[in-house]
C-alpha cells in the first residue's frame, strides 16, 4: 500500500500541472456515455499485500465531458463486490476472519490525456491517461462464522464486534460505525477510438477509502465471558482469544484484531465502452474544416 500512496502523489502532481501542457486550439463540447466491466478487489487488515486476491466481477456506468483534447471530466457509478479472508491471503490465518461486501461508489473524476485524443479521430485516437478525483461510497460488510453469513454485528442488539459491549468499550469505538464513507480514486489507463462515435478504454483504478471498516475489522477483540453469546462466533470464529484455563471465556481484552491506524483500499481493473454525443452549440472534433490537423 506504500507504493500505491507514492503512485497517488505522482498522479496528483501530474494532474495539477498538466493543465499548463494542454493545447487550447480545439474546444469541443463532447459528452460520452457508456459502461464498464472488470475485476474488483480489496486490500486492508485481512489482505494487506495481495492485489486481486479473491477478485470479483464489478461493473459501472459513466458520463464523460470533453472541453479539449487533453482534459476530460467524468461522473461514474461503480458496483463492486469485495471479498477477503485470512485463509486466502495467508496473512493471519489463526484469526479465521472473512467477509464480503457490496460497494456502491459514485465518483467525480478528472482525466489528463498524455496525447491529444478524441473519439473518432484517425490520427489521435490513442492515448494513455492519468486520473484522480473524489468519491462517496456505501458499504455493508457481512461476517462469516464458517456456517452462514450474517449482518455486521454493529447492527445487532447494540453489540460492537470490537471494543466490547456498550458498557465495556476498550477502544474509542461506538456501537455502530457509518456505512457511508469518502474515498480518493486515482489510476492509469489507455483510451482507443474504435469508430466515429465509439471509444474504448482499459484502466486500473485504486481507491483510498477514509474508513477502516470495509472488512469489519478495525482494532481489538471484544471481551466476553459467555460462549453462548451469539455474536462472538463472528468476531472470533476460531476461538483465537479464548482463555485456555476457562473455555468459553476471554479475559485478554487487549489482543489486537486489526490495525486501526491503516485505512482500507479497493481496486477496479476494468474495460469500458462509450458512445459520443456532440452537445448543442458545441463543435465536433471530427469536423474537417475546423480540425484539419487532427
PDB file of N, CA and C in Angstrom, residues 112-193:
ATOM      1  N   UNK A 112      -6.447  13.330 -17.453  1.00  0.00           N
ATOM      2  CA  UNK A 112      -5.482  14.058 -18.266  1.00  0.00           C
ATOM      3  C   UNK A 112      -4.882  13.101 -19.296  1.00  0.00           C
ATOM      4  N   UNK A 113      -5.122  13.383 -20.585  1.00  0.00           N
ATOM      5  CA  UNK A 113      -4.561  12.577 -21.667  1.00  0.00           C
ATOM      6  C   UNK A 113      -3.127  13.022 -21.955  1.00  0.00           C
ATOM      7  N   UNK A 114      -2.204  12.079 -22.020  1.00  0.00           N
ATOM      8  CA  UNK A 114      -0.818  12.426 -22.332  1.00  0.00           C
ATOM      9  C   UNK A 114      -0.662  12.874 -23.778  1.00  0.00           C
ATOM     10  N   UNK A 115      -1.547  12.399 -24.661  1.00  0.00           N
ATOM     11  CA  UNK A 115      -1.534  12.768 -26.073  1.00  0.00           C
ATOM     12  C   UNK A 115      -2.879  13.391 -26.434  1.00  0.00           C
ATOM     13  N   UNK A 116      -2.896  14.174 -27.507  1.00  0.00           N
ATOM     14  CA  UNK A 116      -4.175  14.673 -27.997  1.00  0.00           C
ATOM     15  C   UNK A 116      -5.072  13.479 -28.321  1.00  0.00           C
ATOM     16  N   UNK A 117      -6.324  13.543 -27.872  1.00  0.00           N
ATOM     17  CA  UNK A 117      -7.237  12.417 -28.105  1.00  0.00           C
ATOM     18  C   UNK A 117      -8.659  12.925 -28.264  1.00  0.00           C
ATOM     19  N   UNK A 118      -9.384  12.329 -29.209  1.00  0.00           N
ATOM     20  CA  UNK A 118     -10.828  12.433 -29.223  1.00  0.00           C
ATOM     21  C   UNK A 118     -11.383  11.241 -29.984  1.00  0.00           C
ATOM     22  N   UNK A 119     -12.518  10.779 -29.534  1.00  0.00           N
ATOM     23  CA  UNK A 119     -13.174   9.631 -30.150  1.00  0.00           C
ATOM     24  C   UNK A 119     -13.586   9.972 -31.580  1.00  0.00           C
ATOM     25  N   UNK A 120     -13.191   9.129 -32.520  1.00  0.00           N
ATOM     26  CA  UNK A 120     -13.495   9.348 -33.928  1.00  0.00           C
ATOM     27  C   UNK A 120     -12.304   9.797 -34.746  1.00  0.00           C
ATOM     28  N   UNK A 121     -11.208  10.161 -34.098  1.00  0.00           N
ATOM     29  CA  UNK A 121     -10.025  10.622 -34.822  1.00  0.00           C
ATOM     30  C   UNK A 121      -9.218   9.433 -35.350  1.00  0.00           C
ATOM     31  N   UNK A 122      -8.654   9.584 -36.564  1.00  0.00           N
ATOM     32  CA  UNK A 122      -7.778   8.570 -37.121  1.00  0.00           C
ATOM     33  C   UNK A 122      -6.325   8.816 -36.735  1.00  0.00           C
ATOM     34  N   UNK A 123      -5.978  10.073 -36.479  1.00  0.00           N
ATOM     35  CA  UNK A 123      -4.597  10.417 -36.119  1.00  0.00           C
ATOM     36  C   UNK A 123      -4.386  10.483 -34.615  1.00  0.00           C
ATOM     37  N   UNK A 124      -5.438  10.827 -33.896  1.00  0.00           N
ATOM     38  CA  UNK A 124      -5.306  10.997 -32.443  1.00  0.00           C
ATOM     39  C   UNK A 124      -6.355  10.162 -31.721  1.00  0.00           C
ATOM     40  N   UNK A 125      -6.403   8.908 -32.071  1.00  0.00           N
ATOM     41  CA  UNK A 125      -7.386   8.003 -31.485  1.00  0.00           C
ATOM     42  C   UNK A 125      -6.803   7.068 -30.452  1.00  0.00           C
ATOM     43  N   UNK A 126      -5.620   7.385 -29.922  1.00  0.00           N
ATOM     44  CA  UNK A 126      -4.997   6.538 -28.904  1.00  0.00           C
ATOM     45  C   UNK A 126      -4.213   7.416 -27.938  1.00  0.00           C
ATOM     46  N   UNK A 127      -4.418   7.211 -26.634  1.00  0.00           N
ATOM     47  CA  UNK A 127      -3.663   7.975 -25.647  1.00  0.00           C
ATOM     48  C   UNK A 127      -3.693   7.300 -24.286  1.00  0.00           C
ATOM     49  N   UNK A 128      -2.545   7.218 -23.608  1.00  0.00           N
ATOM     50  CA  UNK A 128      -2.557   6.862 -22.183  1.00  0.00           C
ATOM     51  C   UNK A 128      -3.042   8.061 -21.377  1.00  0.00           C
ATOM     52  N   UNK A 129      -3.564   7.816 -20.182  1.00  0.00           N
ATOM     53  CA  UNK A 129      -4.058   8.920 -19.366  1.00  0.00           C
ATOM     54  C   UNK A 129      -3.924   8.612 -17.877  1.00  0.00           C
ATOM     55  N   UNK A 130      -3.892   9.671 -17.098  1.00  0.00           N
ATOM     56  CA  UNK A 130      -3.939   9.605 -15.639  1.00  0.00           C
ATOM     57  C   UNK A 130      -5.252  10.206 -15.170  1.00  0.00           C
ATOM     58  N   UNK A 131      -5.723   9.772 -14.001  1.00  0.00           N
ATOM     59  CA  UNK A 131      -6.952  10.354 -13.479  1.00  0.00           C
ATOM     60  C   UNK A 131      -6.936  10.372 -11.952  1.00  0.00           C
ATOM     61  N   UNK A 132      -7.738  11.256 -11.398  1.00  0.00           N
ATOM     62  CA  UNK A 132      -7.889  11.360  -9.956  1.00  0.00           C
ATOM     63  C   UNK A 132      -9.153  12.130  -9.633  1.00  0.00           C
ATOM     64  N   UNK A 133      -9.672  11.942  -8.421  1.00  0.00           N
ATOM     65  CA  UNK A 133     -10.903  12.631  -8.073  1.00  0.00           C
ATOM     66  C   UNK A 133     -11.352  12.368  -6.659  1.00  0.00           C
ATOM     67  N   UNK A 134     -12.669  12.365  -6.478  1.00  0.00           N
ATOM     68  CA  UNK A 134     -13.269  12.181  -5.164  1.00  0.00           C
ATOM     69  C   UNK A 134     -14.543  11.350  -5.329  1.00  0.00           C
ATOM     70  N   UNK A 135     -14.777  10.432  -4.393  1.00  0.00           N
ATOM     71  CA  UNK A 135     -15.963   9.596  -4.492  1.00  0.00           C
ATOM     72  C   UNK A 135     -16.621   9.421  -3.137  1.00  0.00           C
ATOM     73  N   UNK A 136     -17.901   9.079  -3.170  1.00  0.00           N
ATOM     74  CA  UNK A 136     -18.671   8.724  -1.984  1.00  0.00           C
ATOM     75  C   UNK A 136     -19.123   7.280  -2.154  1.00  0.00           C
ATOM     76  N   UNK A 137     -18.957   6.475  -1.112  1.00  0.00           N
ATOM     77  CA  UNK A 137     -19.293   5.062  -1.217  1.00  0.00           C
ATOM     78  C   UNK A 137     -20.177   4.611  -0.073  1.00  0.00           C
ATOM     79  N   UNK A 138     -20.987   3.618  -0.358  1.00  0.00           N
ATOM     80  CA  UNK A 138     -21.816   2.954   0.634  1.00  0.00           C
ATOM     81  C   UNK A 138     -21.420   1.485   0.676  1.00  0.00           C
ATOM     82  N   UNK A 139     -21.292   0.920   1.875  1.00  0.00           N
ATOM     83  CA  UNK A 139     -20.881  -0.481   2.013  1.00  0.00           C
ATOM     84  C   UNK A 139     -21.608  -1.112   3.185  1.00  0.00           C
ATOM     85  N   UNK A 140     -21.651  -2.442   3.228  1.00  0.00           N
ATOM     86  CA  UNK A 140     -22.337  -3.162   4.302  1.00  0.00           C
ATOM     87  C   UNK A 140     -21.708  -4.546   4.432  1.00  0.00           C
ATOM     88  N   UNK A 141     -20.596  -4.666   5.168  1.00  0.00           N
ATOM     89  CA  UNK A 141     -19.893  -5.949   5.235  1.00  0.00           C
ATOM     90  C   UNK A 141     -20.671  -7.024   5.968  1.00  0.00           C
ATOM     91  N   UNK A 142     -20.506  -8.253   5.498  1.00  0.00           N
ATOM     92  CA  UNK A 142     -21.077  -9.430   6.133  1.00  0.00           C
ATOM     93  C   UNK A 142     -19.941 -10.282   6.674  1.00  0.00           C
ATOM     94  N   UNK A 143     -20.110 -10.783   7.895  1.00  0.00           N
ATOM     95  CA  UNK A 143     -19.092 -11.638   8.508  1.00  0.00           C
ATOM     96  C   UNK A 143     -19.493 -13.089   8.343  1.00  0.00           C
ATOM     97  N   UNK A 144     -18.492 -13.967   8.254  1.00  0.00           N
ATOM     98  CA  UNK A 144     -18.726 -15.388   8.045  1.00  0.00           C
ATOM     99  C   UNK A 144     -18.196 -16.158   9.248  1.00  0.00           C
ATOM    100  N   UNK A 145     -19.073 -16.958   9.891  1.00  0.00           N
ATOM    101  CA  UNK A 145     -18.639 -17.761  11.034  1.00  0.00           C
ATOM    102  C   UNK A 145     -18.314 -19.194  10.622  1.00  0.00           C
ATOM    103  N   UNK A 146     -18.259 -19.433   9.314  1.00  0.00           N
ATOM    104  CA  UNK A 146     -17.991 -20.770   8.816  1.00  0.00           C
ATOM    105  C   UNK A 146     -19.254 -21.574   8.594  1.00  0.00           C
ATOM    106  N   UNK A 147     -20.392 -21.010   8.994  1.00  0.00           N
ATOM    107  CA  UNK A 147     -21.659 -21.724   8.861  1.00  0.00           C
ATOM    108  C   UNK A 147     -22.623 -20.953   7.953  1.00  0.00           C
ATOM    109  N   UNK A 148     -22.738 -19.661   8.191  1.00  0.00           N
ATOM    110  CA  UNK A 148     -23.661 -18.851   7.403  1.00  0.00           C
ATOM    111  C   UNK A 148     -23.231 -17.406   7.473  1.00  0.00           C
ATOM    112  N   UNK A 149     -23.767 -16.593   6.586  1.00  0.00           N
ATOM    113  CA  UNK A 149     -23.472 -15.166   6.582  1.00  0.00           C
ATOM    114  C   UNK A 149     -24.462 -14.428   7.461  1.00  0.00           C
ATOM    115  N   UNK A 150     -24.007 -13.347   8.061  1.00  0.00           N
ATOM    116  CA  UNK A 150     -24.905 -12.547   8.896  1.00  0.00           C
ATOM    117  C   UNK A 150     -24.624 -11.078   8.648  1.00  0.00           C
ATOM    118  N   UNK A 151     -25.498 -10.218   9.110  1.00  0.00           N
ATOM    119  CA  UNK A 151     -25.250  -8.782   9.047  1.00  0.00           C
ATOM    120  C   UNK A 151     -24.131  -8.414   9.995  1.00  0.00           C
ATOM    121  N   UNK A 152     -23.487  -7.280   9.743  1.00  0.00           N
ATOM    122  CA  UNK A 152     -22.407  -6.846  10.631  1.00  0.00           C
ATOM    123  C   UNK A 152     -22.941  -6.732  12.046  1.00  0.00           C
ATOM    124  N   UNK A 153     -22.100  -7.086  13.007  1.00  0.00           N
ATOM    125  CA  UNK A 153     -22.561  -7.169  14.385  1.00  0.00           C
ATOM    126  C   UNK A 153     -22.941  -5.820  14.962  1.00  0.00           C
ATOM    127  N   UNK A 154     -22.432  -4.744  14.384  1.00  0.00           N
ATOM    128  CA  UNK A 154     -22.801  -3.429  14.898  1.00  0.00           C
ATOM    129  C   UNK A 154     -24.265  -3.119  14.637  1.00  0.00           C
ATOM    130  N   UNK A 155     -24.917  -3.938  13.824  1.00  0.00           N
ATOM    131  CA  UNK A 155     -26.335  -3.752  13.576  1.00  0.00           C
ATOM    132  C   UNK A 155     -27.203  -4.574  14.527  1.00  0.00           C
ATOM    133  N   UNK A 156     -26.592  -5.378  15.378  1.00  0.00           N
ATOM    134  CA  UNK A 156     -27.349  -6.364  16.132  1.00  0.00           C
ATOM    135  C   UNK A 156     -27.377  -6.028  17.621  1.00  0.00           C
ATOM    136  N   UNK A 157     -28.527  -5.697  18.128  1.00  0.00           N
ATOM    137  CA  UNK A 157     -28.786  -5.555  19.571  1.00  0.00           C
ATOM    138  C   UNK A 157     -27.811  -4.629  20.297  1.00  0.00           C
ATOM    139  N   UNK A 158     -27.228  -3.665  19.614  1.00  0.00           N
ATOM    140  CA  UNK A 158     -26.337  -2.715  20.266  1.00  0.00           C
ATOM    141  C   UNK A 158     -24.957  -3.243  20.550  1.00  0.00           C
ATOM    142  N   UNK A 159     -24.625  -4.453  20.066  1.00  0.00           N
ATOM    143  CA  UNK A 159     -23.297  -5.000  20.311  1.00  0.00           C
ATOM    144  C   UNK A 159     -22.300  -4.457  19.295  1.00  0.00           C
ATOM    145  N   UNK A 160     -21.072  -4.363  19.712  1.00  0.00           N
ATOM    146  CA  UNK A 160     -19.990  -3.957  18.826  1.00  0.00           C
ATOM    147  C   UNK A 160     -19.081  -5.150  18.621  1.00  0.00           C
ATOM    148  N   UNK A 161     -18.770  -5.469  17.384  1.00  0.00           N
ATOM    149  CA  UNK A 161     -17.940  -6.633  17.116  1.00  0.00           C
ATOM    150  C   UNK A 161     -16.541  -6.472  17.699  1.00  0.00           C
ATOM    151  N   UNK A 162     -16.097  -5.250  17.846  1.00  0.00           N
ATOM    152  CA  UNK A 162     -14.837  -4.953  18.513  1.00  0.00           C
ATOM    153  C   UNK A 162     -15.126  -4.017  19.688  1.00  0.00           C
ATOM    154  N   UNK A 163     -14.133  -3.838  20.527  1.00  0.00           N
ATOM    155  CA  UNK A 163     -14.212  -2.887  21.639  1.00  0.00           C
ATOM    156  C   UNK A 163     -15.190  -3.295  22.732  1.00  0.00           C
ATOM    157  N   UNK A 164     -15.643  -4.536  22.752  1.00  0.00           N
ATOM    158  CA  UNK A 164     -16.520  -4.988  23.816  1.00  0.00           C
ATOM    159  C   UNK A 164     -17.956  -4.555  23.614  1.00  0.00           C
ATOM    160  N   UNK A 165     -18.741  -4.645  24.666  1.00  0.00           N
ATOM    161  CA  UNK A 165     -20.143  -4.249  24.624  1.00  0.00           C
ATOM    162  C   UNK A 165     -20.245  -2.758  24.896  1.00  0.00           C
ATOM    163  N   UNK A 166     -21.417  -2.172  24.744  1.00  0.00           N
ATOM    164  CA  UNK A 166     -21.550  -0.735  25.002  1.00  0.00           C
ATOM    165  C   UNK A 166     -21.127  -0.314  26.403  1.00  0.00           C
ATOM    166  N   UNK A 167     -21.107  -1.232  27.349  1.00  0.00           N
ATOM    167  CA  UNK A 167     -20.703  -0.885  28.721  1.00  0.00           C
ATOM    168  C   UNK A 167     -19.257  -1.257  29.012  1.00  0.00           C
ATOM    169  N   UNK A 168     -18.554  -1.781  28.014  1.00  0.00           N
ATOM    170  CA  UNK A 168     -17.178  -2.218  28.260  1.00  0.00           C
ATOM    171  C   UNK A 168     -16.321  -1.944  27.032  1.00  0.00           C
ATOM    172  N   UNK A 169     -16.273  -0.693  26.608  1.00  0.00           N
ATOM    173  CA  UNK A 169     -15.511  -0.337  25.422  1.00  0.00           C
ATOM    174  C   UNK A 169     -14.019  -0.302  25.719  1.00  0.00           C
ATOM    175  N   UNK A 170     -13.234  -0.918  24.852  1.00  0.00           N
ATOM    176  CA  UNK A 170     -11.785  -0.906  25.001  1.00  0.00           C
ATOM    177  C   UNK A 170     -11.186   0.241  24.212  1.00  0.00           C
ATOM    178  N   UNK A 171     -11.712   0.438  23.026  1.00  0.00           N
ATOM    179  CA  UNK A 171     -11.187   1.454  22.125  1.00  0.00           C
ATOM    180  C   UNK A 171     -12.126   2.656  22.153  1.00  0.00           C
ATOM    181  N   UNK A 172     -11.954   3.559  21.197  1.00  0.00           N
ATOM    182  CA  UNK A 172     -12.801   4.740  21.146  1.00  0.00           C
ATOM    183  C   UNK A 172     -13.996   4.521  20.224  1.00  0.00           C
ATOM    184  N   UNK A 173     -14.293   3.271  19.899  1.00  0.00           N
ATOM    185  CA  UNK A 173     -15.403   2.976  19.010  1.00  0.00           C
ATOM    186  C   UNK A 173     -16.745   3.156  19.685  1.00  0.00           C
ATOM    187  N   UNK A 174     -17.805   3.155  18.897  1.00  0.00           N
ATOM    188  CA  UNK A 174     -19.157   3.225  19.421  1.00  0.00           C
ATOM    189  C   UNK A 174     -19.908   1.996  18.967  1.00  0.00           C
ATOM    190  N   UNK A 175     -21.196   1.927  19.309  1.00  0.00           N
ATOM    191  CA  UNK A 175     -21.963   0.731  18.971  1.00  0.00           C
ATOM    192  C   UNK A 175     -22.038   0.507  17.466  1.00  0.00           C
ATOM    193  N   UNK A 176     -22.056   1.579  16.700  1.00  0.00           N
ATOM    194  CA  UNK A 176     -22.184   1.457  15.257  1.00  0.00           C
ATOM    195  C   UNK A 176     -21.189   2.362  14.549  1.00  0.00           C
ATOM    196  N   UNK A 177     -20.798   1.961  13.360  1.00  0.00           N
ATOM    197  CA  UNK A 177     -19.947   2.803  12.530  1.00  0.00           C
ATOM    198  C   UNK A 177     -20.714   3.157  11.263  1.00  0.00           C
ATOM    199  N   UNK A 178     -20.314   4.234  10.628  1.00  0.00           N
ATOM    200  CA  UNK A 178     -21.002   4.689   9.431  1.00  0.00           C
ATOM    201  C   UNK A 178     -20.693   3.769   8.255  1.00  0.00           C
ATOM    202  N   UNK A 179     -21.712   3.463   7.480  1.00  0.00           N
ATOM    203  CA  UNK A 179     -21.546   2.651   6.273  1.00  0.00           C
ATOM    204  C   UNK A 179     -21.443   3.520   5.027  1.00  0.00           C
ATOM    205  N   UNK A 180     -21.304   4.818   5.233  1.00  0.00           N
ATOM    206  CA  UNK A 180     -21.050   5.763   4.146  1.00  0.00           C
ATOM    207  C   UNK A 180     -19.699   6.398   4.393  1.00  0.00           C
ATOM    208  N   UNK A 181     -18.859   6.452   3.368  1.00  0.00           N
ATOM    209  CA  UNK A 181     -17.509   6.998   3.519  1.00  0.00           C
ATOM    210  C   UNK A 181     -17.106   7.729   2.252  1.00  0.00           C
ATOM    211  N   UNK A 182     -15.977   8.412   2.337  1.00  0.00           N
ATOM    212  CA  UNK A 182     -15.381   9.112   1.197  1.00  0.00           C
ATOM    213  C   UNK A 182     -14.104   8.403   0.807  1.00  0.00           C
ATOM    214  N   UNK A 183     -13.796   8.383  -0.472  1.00  0.00           N
ATOM    215  CA  UNK A 183     -12.533   7.813  -0.933  1.00  0.00           C
ATOM    216  C   UNK A 183     -11.908   8.703  -1.993  1.00  0.00           C
ATOM    217  N   UNK A 184     -10.619   8.491  -2.240  1.00  0.00           N
ATOM    218  CA  UNK A 184      -9.904   9.195  -3.300  1.00  0.00           C
ATOM    219  C   UNK A 184      -9.552   8.181  -4.385  1.00  0.00           C
ATOM    220  N   UNK A 185     -10.242   8.230  -5.524  1.00  0.00           N
ATOM    221  CA  UNK A 185      -9.910   7.344  -6.638  1.00  0.00           C
ATOM    222  C   UNK A 185      -8.807   7.950  -7.511  1.00  0.00           C
ATOM    223  N   UNK A 186      -7.899   7.128  -7.986  1.00  0.00           N
ATOM    224  CA  UNK A 186      -6.861   7.575  -8.910  1.00  0.00           C
ATOM    225  C   UNK A 186      -6.341   6.359  -9.659  1.00  0.00           C
ATOM    226  N   UNK A 187      -5.652   6.606 -10.780  1.00  0.00           N
ATOM    227  CA  UNK A 187      -5.124   5.481 -11.529  1.00  0.00           C
ATOM    228  C   UNK A 187      -4.627   5.861 -12.907  1.00  0.00           C
ATOM    229  N   UNK A 188      -4.453   4.849 -13.741  1.00  0.00           N
ATOM    230  CA  UNK A 188      -3.917   4.997 -15.088  1.00  0.00           C
ATOM    231  C   UNK A 188      -4.783   4.219 -16.066  1.00  0.00           C
ATOM    232  N   UNK A 189      -4.693   4.595 -17.351  1.00  0.00           N
ATOM    233  CA  UNK A 189      -5.460   3.888 -18.362  1.00  0.00           C
ATOM    234  C   UNK A 189      -4.998   4.220 -19.761  1.00  0.00           C
ATOM    235  N   UNK A 190      -5.628   3.576 -20.728  1.00  0.00           N
ATOM    236  CA  UNK A 190      -5.361   3.814 -22.150  1.00  0.00           C
ATOM    237  C   UNK A 190      -6.700   3.906 -22.872  1.00  0.00           C
ATOM    238  N   UNK A 191      -6.871   4.972 -23.677  1.00  0.00           N
ATOM    239  CA  UNK A 191      -8.085   5.149 -24.473  1.00  0.00           C
ATOM    240  C   UNK A 191      -7.798   4.810 -25.934  1.00  0.00           C
ATOM    241  N   UNK A 192      -8.828   4.288 -26.607  1.00  0.00           N
ATOM    242  CA  UNK A 192      -8.672   3.949 -28.025  1.00  0.00           C
ATOM    243  C   UNK A 192      -9.993   4.204 -28.743  1.00  0.00           C
ATOM    244  N   UNK A 193      -9.921   4.891 -29.879  1.00  0.00           N
ATOM    245  CA  UNK A 193     -11.106   5.183 -30.674  1.00  0.00           C
ATOM    246  C   UNK A 193     -11.399   4.013 -31.606  1.00  0.00           C
TER     247      UNK A 193
END
